[in-house]
Coordinates of C-alpha atoms in Angstrom, one line a residue:
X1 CA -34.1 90.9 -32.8
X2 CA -35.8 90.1 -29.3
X3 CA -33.7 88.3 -26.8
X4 CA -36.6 87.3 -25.1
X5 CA -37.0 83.5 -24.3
X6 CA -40.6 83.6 -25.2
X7 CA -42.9 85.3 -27.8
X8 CA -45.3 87.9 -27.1
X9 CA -48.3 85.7 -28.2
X10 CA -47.3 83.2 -25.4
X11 CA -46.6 85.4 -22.9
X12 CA -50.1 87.3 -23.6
X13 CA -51.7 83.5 -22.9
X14 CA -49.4 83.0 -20.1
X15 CA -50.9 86.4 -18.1
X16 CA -54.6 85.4 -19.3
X17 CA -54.0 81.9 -17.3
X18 CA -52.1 83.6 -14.2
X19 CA -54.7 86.5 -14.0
X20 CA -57.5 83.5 -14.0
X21 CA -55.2 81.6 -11.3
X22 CA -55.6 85.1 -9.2
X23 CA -59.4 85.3 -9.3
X24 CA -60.2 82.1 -8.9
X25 CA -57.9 81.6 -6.1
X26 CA -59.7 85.1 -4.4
X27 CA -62.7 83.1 -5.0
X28 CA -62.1 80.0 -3.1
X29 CA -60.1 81.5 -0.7
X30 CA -61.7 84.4 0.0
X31 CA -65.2 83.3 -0.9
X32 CA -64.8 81.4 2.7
X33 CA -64.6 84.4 4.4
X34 CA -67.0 86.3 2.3
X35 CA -69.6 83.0 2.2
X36 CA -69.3 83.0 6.4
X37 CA -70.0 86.4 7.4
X38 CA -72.6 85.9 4.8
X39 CA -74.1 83.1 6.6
X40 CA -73.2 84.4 9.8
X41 CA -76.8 85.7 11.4
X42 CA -78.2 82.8 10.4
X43 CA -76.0 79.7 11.1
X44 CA -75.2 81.5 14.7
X45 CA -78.0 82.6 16.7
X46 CA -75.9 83.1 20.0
X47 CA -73.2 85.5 21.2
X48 CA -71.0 82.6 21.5
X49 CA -71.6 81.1 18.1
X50 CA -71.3 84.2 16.5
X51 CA -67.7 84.7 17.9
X52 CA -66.7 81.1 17.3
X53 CA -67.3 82.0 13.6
X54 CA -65.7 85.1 13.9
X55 CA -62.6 83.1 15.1
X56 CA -63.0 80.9 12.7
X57 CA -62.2 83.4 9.7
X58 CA -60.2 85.6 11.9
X59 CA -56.8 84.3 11.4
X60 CA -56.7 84.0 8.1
X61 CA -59.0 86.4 6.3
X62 CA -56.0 89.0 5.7
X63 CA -53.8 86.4 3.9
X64 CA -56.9 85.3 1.9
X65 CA -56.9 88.9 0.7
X66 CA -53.6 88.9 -1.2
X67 CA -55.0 87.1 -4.2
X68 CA -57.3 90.2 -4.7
X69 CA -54.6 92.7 -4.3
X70 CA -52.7 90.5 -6.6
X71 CA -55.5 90.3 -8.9
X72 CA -55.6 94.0 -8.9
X73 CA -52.2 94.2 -9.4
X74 CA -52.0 92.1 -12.2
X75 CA -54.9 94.0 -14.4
X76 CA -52.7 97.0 -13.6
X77 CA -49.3 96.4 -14.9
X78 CA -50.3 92.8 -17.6
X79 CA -53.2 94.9 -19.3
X80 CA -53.3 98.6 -18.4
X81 CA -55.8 99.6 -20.7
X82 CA -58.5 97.1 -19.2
X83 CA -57.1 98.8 -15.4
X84 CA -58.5 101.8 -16.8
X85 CA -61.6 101.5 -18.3
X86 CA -62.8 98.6 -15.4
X87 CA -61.4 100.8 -12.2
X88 CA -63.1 104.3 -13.8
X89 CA -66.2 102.8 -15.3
X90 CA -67.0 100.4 -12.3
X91 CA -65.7 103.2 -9.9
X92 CA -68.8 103.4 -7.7
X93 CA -69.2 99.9 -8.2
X94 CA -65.8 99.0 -6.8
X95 CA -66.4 102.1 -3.9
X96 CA -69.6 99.7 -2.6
X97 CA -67.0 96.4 -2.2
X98 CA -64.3 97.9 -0.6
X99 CA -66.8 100.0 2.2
X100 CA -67.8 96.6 2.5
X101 CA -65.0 94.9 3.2
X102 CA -64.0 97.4 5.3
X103 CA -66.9 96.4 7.5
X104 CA -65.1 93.5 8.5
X105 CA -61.6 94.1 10.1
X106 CA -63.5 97.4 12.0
X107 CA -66.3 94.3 12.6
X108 CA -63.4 91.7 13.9
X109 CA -62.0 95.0 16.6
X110 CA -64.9 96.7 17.5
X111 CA -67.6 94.0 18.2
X112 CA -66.1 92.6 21.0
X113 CA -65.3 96.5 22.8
X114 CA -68.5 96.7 25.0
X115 CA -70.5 93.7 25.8
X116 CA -74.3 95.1 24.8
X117 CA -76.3 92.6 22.5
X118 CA -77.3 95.4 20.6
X119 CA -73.6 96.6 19.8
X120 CA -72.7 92.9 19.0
X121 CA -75.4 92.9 17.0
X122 CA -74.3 95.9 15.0
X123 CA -71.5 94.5 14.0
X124 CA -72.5 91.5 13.1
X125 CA -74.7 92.7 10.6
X126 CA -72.2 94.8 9.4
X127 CA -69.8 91.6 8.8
X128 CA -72.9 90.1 7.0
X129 CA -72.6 93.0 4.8
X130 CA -69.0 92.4 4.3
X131 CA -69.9 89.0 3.4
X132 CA -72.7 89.2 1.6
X133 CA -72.2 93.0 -1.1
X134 CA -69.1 91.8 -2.7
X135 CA -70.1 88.2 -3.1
X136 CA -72.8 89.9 -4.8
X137 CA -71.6 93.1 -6.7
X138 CA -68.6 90.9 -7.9
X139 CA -70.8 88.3 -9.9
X140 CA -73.0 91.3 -11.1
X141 CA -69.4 92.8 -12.7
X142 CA -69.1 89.7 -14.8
X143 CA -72.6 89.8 -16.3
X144 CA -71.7 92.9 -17.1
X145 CA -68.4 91.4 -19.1
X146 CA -71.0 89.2 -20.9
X147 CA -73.4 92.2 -21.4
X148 CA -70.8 94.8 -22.2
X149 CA -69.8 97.9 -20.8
X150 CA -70.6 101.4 -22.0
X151 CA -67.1 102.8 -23.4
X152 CA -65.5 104.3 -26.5
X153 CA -62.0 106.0 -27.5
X154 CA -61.7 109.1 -29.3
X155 CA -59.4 109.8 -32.0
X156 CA -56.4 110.2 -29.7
X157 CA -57.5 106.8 -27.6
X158 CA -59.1 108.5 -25.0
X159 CA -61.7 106.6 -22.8
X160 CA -64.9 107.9 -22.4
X161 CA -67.4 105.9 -20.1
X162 CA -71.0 106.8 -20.4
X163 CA -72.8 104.3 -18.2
X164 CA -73.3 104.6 -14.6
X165 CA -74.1 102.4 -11.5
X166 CA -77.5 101.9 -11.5
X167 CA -77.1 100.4 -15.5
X168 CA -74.9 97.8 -13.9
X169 CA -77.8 96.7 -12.4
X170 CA -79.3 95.0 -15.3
X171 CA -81.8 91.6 -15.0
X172 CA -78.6 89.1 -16.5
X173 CA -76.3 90.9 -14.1
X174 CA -78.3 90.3 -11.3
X175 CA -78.7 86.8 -12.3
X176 CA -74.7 86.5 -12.1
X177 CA -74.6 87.9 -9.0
X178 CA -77.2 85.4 -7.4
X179 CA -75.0 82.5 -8.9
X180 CA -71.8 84.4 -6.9
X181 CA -73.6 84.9 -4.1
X182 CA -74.6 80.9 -4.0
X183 CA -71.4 79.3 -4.5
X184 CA -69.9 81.7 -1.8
X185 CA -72.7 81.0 0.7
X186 CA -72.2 77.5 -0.3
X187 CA -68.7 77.5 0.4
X188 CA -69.2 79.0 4.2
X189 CA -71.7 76.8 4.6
X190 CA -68.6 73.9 3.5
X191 CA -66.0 75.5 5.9
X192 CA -68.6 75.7 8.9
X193 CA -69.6 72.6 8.6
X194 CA -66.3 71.3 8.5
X195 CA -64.6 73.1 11.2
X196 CA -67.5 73.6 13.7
X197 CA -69.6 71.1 15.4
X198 CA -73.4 71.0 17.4
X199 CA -76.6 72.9 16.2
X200 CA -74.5 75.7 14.8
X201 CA -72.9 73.5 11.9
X202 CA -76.3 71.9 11.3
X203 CA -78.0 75.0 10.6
X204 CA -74.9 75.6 8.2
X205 CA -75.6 72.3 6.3
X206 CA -79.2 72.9 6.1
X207 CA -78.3 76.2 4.1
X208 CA -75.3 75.1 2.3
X209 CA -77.6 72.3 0.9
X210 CA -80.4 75.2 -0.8
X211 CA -77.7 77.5 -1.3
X212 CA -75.8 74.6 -3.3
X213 CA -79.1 73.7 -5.5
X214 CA -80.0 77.1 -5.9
X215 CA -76.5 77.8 -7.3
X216 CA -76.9 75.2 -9.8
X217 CA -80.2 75.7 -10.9
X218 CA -78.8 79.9 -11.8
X219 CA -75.9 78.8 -13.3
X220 CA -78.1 76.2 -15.7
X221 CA -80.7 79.2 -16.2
X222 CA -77.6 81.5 -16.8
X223 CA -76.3 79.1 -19.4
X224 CA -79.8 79.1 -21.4
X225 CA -80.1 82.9 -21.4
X226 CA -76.4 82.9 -22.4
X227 CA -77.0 80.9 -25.7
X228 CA -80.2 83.1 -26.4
X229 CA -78.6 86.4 -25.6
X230 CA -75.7 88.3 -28.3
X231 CA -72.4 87.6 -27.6
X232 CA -69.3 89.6 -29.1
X233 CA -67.5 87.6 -31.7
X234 CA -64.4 88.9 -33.7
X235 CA -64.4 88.6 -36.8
X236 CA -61.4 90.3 -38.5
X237 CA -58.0 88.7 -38.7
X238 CA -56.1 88.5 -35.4
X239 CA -52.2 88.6 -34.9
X240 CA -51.4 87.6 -31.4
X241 CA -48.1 89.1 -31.6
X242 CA -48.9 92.4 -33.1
X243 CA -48.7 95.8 -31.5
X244 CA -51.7 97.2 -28.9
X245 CA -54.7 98.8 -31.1
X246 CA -57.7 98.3 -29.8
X247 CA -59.6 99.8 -32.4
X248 CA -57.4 97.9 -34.9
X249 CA -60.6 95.0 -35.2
X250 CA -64.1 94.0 -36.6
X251 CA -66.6 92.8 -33.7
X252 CA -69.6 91.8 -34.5
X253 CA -73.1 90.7 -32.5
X254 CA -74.0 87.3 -33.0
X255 CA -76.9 85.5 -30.9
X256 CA -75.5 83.1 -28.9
X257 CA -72.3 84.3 -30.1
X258 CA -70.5 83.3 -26.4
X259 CA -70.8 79.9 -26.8
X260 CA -68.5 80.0 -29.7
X261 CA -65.6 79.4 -28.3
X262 CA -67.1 75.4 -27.1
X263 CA -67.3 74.7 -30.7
X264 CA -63.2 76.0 -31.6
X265 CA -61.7 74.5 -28.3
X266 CA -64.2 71.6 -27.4
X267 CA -62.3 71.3 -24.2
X268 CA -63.2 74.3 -22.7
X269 CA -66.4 72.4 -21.6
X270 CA -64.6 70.8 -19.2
X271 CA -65.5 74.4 -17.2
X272 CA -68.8 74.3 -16.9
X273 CA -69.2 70.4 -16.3
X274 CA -67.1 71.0 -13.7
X275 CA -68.2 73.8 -12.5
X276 CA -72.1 71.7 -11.9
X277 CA -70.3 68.3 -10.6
X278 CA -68.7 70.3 -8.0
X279 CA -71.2 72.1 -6.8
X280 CA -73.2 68.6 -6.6
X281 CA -70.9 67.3 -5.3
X282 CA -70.4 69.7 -2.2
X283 CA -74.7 69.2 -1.9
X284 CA -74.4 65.3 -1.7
X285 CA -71.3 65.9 0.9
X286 CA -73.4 68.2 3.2
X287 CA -76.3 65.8 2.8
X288 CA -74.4 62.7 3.6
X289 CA -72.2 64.8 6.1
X290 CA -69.1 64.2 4.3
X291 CA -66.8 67.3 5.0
X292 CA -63.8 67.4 2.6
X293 CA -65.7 66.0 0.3
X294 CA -67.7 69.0 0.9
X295 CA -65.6 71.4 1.0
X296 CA -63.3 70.4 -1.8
X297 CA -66.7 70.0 -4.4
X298 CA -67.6 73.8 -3.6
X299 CA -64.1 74.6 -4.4
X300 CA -64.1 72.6 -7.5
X301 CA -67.8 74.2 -8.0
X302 CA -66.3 77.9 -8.0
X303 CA -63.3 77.0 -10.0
X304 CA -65.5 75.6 -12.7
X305 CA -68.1 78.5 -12.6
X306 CA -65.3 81.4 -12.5
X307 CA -63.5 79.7 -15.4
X308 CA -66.8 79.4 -17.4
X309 CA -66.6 82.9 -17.2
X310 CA -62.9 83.2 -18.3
X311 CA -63.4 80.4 -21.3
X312 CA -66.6 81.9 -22.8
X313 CA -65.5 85.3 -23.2
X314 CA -62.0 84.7 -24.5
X315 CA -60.0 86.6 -26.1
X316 CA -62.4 89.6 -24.5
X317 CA -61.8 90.9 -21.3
X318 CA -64.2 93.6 -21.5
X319 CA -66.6 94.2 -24.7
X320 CA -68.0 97.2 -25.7
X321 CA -71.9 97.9 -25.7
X322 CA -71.4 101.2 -27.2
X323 CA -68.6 101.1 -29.5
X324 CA -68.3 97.0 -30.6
X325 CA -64.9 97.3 -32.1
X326 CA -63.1 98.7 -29.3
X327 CA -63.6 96.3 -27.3
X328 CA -61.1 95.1 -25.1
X329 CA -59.3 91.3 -25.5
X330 CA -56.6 89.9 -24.6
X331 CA -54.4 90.7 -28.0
X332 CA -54.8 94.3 -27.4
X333 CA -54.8 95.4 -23.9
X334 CA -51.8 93.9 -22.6
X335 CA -48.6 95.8 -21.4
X336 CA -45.3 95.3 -23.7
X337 CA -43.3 92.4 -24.4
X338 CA -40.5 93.0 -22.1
X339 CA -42.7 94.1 -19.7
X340 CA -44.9 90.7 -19.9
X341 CA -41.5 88.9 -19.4
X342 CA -39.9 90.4 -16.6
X343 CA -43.1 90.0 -14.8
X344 CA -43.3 86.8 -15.0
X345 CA -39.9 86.3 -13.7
X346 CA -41.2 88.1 -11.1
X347 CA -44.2 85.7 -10.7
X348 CA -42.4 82.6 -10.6
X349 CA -40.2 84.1 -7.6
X350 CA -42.9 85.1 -5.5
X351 CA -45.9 83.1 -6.5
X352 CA -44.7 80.0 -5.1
X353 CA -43.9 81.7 -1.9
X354 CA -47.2 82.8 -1.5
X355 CA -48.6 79.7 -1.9
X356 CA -46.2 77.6 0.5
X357 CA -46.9 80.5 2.6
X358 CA -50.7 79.6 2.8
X359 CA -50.0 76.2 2.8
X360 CA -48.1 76.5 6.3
X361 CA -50.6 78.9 7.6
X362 CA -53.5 76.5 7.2
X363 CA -51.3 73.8 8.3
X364 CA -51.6 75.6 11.5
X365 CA -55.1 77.1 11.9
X366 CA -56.3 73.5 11.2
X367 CA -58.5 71.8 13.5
X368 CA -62.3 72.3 14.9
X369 CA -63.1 75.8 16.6
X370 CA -65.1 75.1 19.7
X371 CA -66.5 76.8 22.7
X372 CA -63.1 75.9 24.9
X373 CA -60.5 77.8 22.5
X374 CA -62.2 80.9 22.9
X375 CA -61.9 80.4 26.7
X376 CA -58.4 78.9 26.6
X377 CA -56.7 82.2 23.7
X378 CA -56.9 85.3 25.2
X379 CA -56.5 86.9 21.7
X380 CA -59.7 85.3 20.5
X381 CA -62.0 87.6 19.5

């Protein structure tokens, strides 16, 4: 008899809710840095207001990284089986983000080395890249959840992945990434605005406000196409505390078949309603020139659009284009009970550490970033 405190069927809900807490905390956190060095050749047209965004992200960007590396972490050792078939058959994919995001600590050191406009200007493209491709790339990766990815086992549970890169690339994919790549840029636009002052945080607020609309209007258009396009519905019995098989179910392809899930928990609706009101409401605080209220509605925006994600394609982490049934969800893709437990022990150590951690750290950083700290901090870059 298991000694364990909890069953495997609530500890296989617990990880699905933690790994959500991981991605969408990447994408508020992260998404500021990604969503300024997106915006950052356009908001800043000088030398100087490019490094006052620059020192604006600086400080914290490394810590904002964590919750990706934890978000990595935890596919690996909660649900192995989705590590593997995601990190081999979005390989090249995952290649473009992370040359990307290299582009930015070797932007942060190197752009200030020799003082030539054209260096400077180098690099700041190169941080625009940083910004802009995984904002991007990442919201193409989850239209291609809701598409389906090209995998099968074998006999001996094997993966074979017979898709490649240029498949990701598909017109609802795309769409996804646009919606990404708005409620990032929006979110910059938020954090400039609120920490900067002058002609530089107006330019922000002009495109915060377009890239706010435009966000919602591909997120409404996403939701249409959604309810038109097949979903993956399973349709054979399910026991959340049985043993991994991921060929052990009947999946079928039913039009429309990912809004399911609104109809069995009605309140999973709450996601994309607010998902919309956030994002309006970060528009009608850059209009009105209300900052937190701003910045908080693009964070509530991206929680709500993230978790759309999450909610409409549960139980399934990753479907199956090729081979239906063996897709992956979260009853059969997870690591073992123990393992699932003494994890979360884990979690509950060092989560909240984490967390106070960032607290304290933005504590610190807070404030507005003007011309006279990059004068007065000889570390500033």
């Amino acid at each position: 008899m298991s000694t364990i405190p909890l069953d495997y069927e609530s500890l296989r809900l617990i990880w699905w809710l933690l790994l959500g807490v991981l991605l969408i905390g990447f994408a508020i956190m992260g998404g500021r840095d990604l969503g300024v060095g997106t915006l950052l050749p356009f908001a800043a047209r000088t030398d100087e207001e490019r490094r006052l965004l620059l020192n604006l992200i600086g400080p914290t960007w490394e810590g904002n990284q964590v919750w990706l590396v934890l978000g990595g972490g935890a596919i690996f050792a909660a649900f192995p089986p989705l590590y593997a078939v995601s990190f081999s058959g979005f390989y090249l994919a995952m290649i473009v983000i992370l040359l990307a995001l290299i582009l930015r600590p070797v932007g942060f050191k190197f752009r200030g080395k020799i003082e030539d406009a054209r260096w400077r200007a180098i690099w700041d493209w190169g941080l625009f890249v940083g910004g802009f491709v995984p904002a991007l790339i990442m919201g193409v990766a989850v239209g291609n959840v809701l598409l389906g990815a090209p995998f099968h086992f074998d006999d001996s549970m094997r993966i074979f992945y017979t898709g490649n890169f240029f498949q990701l690339l598909m017109p609802f994919a795309l769409l996804a990434g646009l919606v990404s790549l708005g409620m990032i840029a929006t979110h910059g636009a938020t954090l400039i605005v609120g920490r900067t002052v002058g002609v530089m945080a107006e330019r922000a607020r002009t495109y915060g406000i377009w890239a706010g609309v435009a966000t919602m209007a591909l997120f409404a258009l996403g939701g249409v196409w959604v309810a038109f396009m097949n979903g993956y519905v399973v349709t054979s019995a399910i026991d959340p505390n049985g043993p991994i098989n991921p060929l052990g179910k009947t999946v079928d392809l039913v039009q429309g078949g990912w809004l399911s899930n609104y109809g069995t928990y009605p309140w999973m609706i709450a996601a994309p309603v607010i998902g919309f009101a956030g994002m309006a409401l970060a528009v009608l605080g850059l209009m009105g020139r209300y900052r937190w209220l701003a910045y908080l509605g693009s964070s509530a925006g991206i929680f709500g659009i993230v978790a759309t994600a999450g909610v409409s394609t549960f139980p399934f982490f990753l479907p199956s284009s090729t081979m239906p049934n063996a897709g992956l969800t979260l009853w059969d893709a997870s690591s073992s009970h123990m393992t699932l437990f003494v994890m979360l022990l884990a979690t509950l150590v060092f989560l909240p550490i984490v967390l106070i951690y960032t607290a304290w750290v933005f504590r610190v950083m807070r404030g507005t970033v003007s011309g006279e700290n990059l004068t007065k901090n000889p570390n500033a870059y």
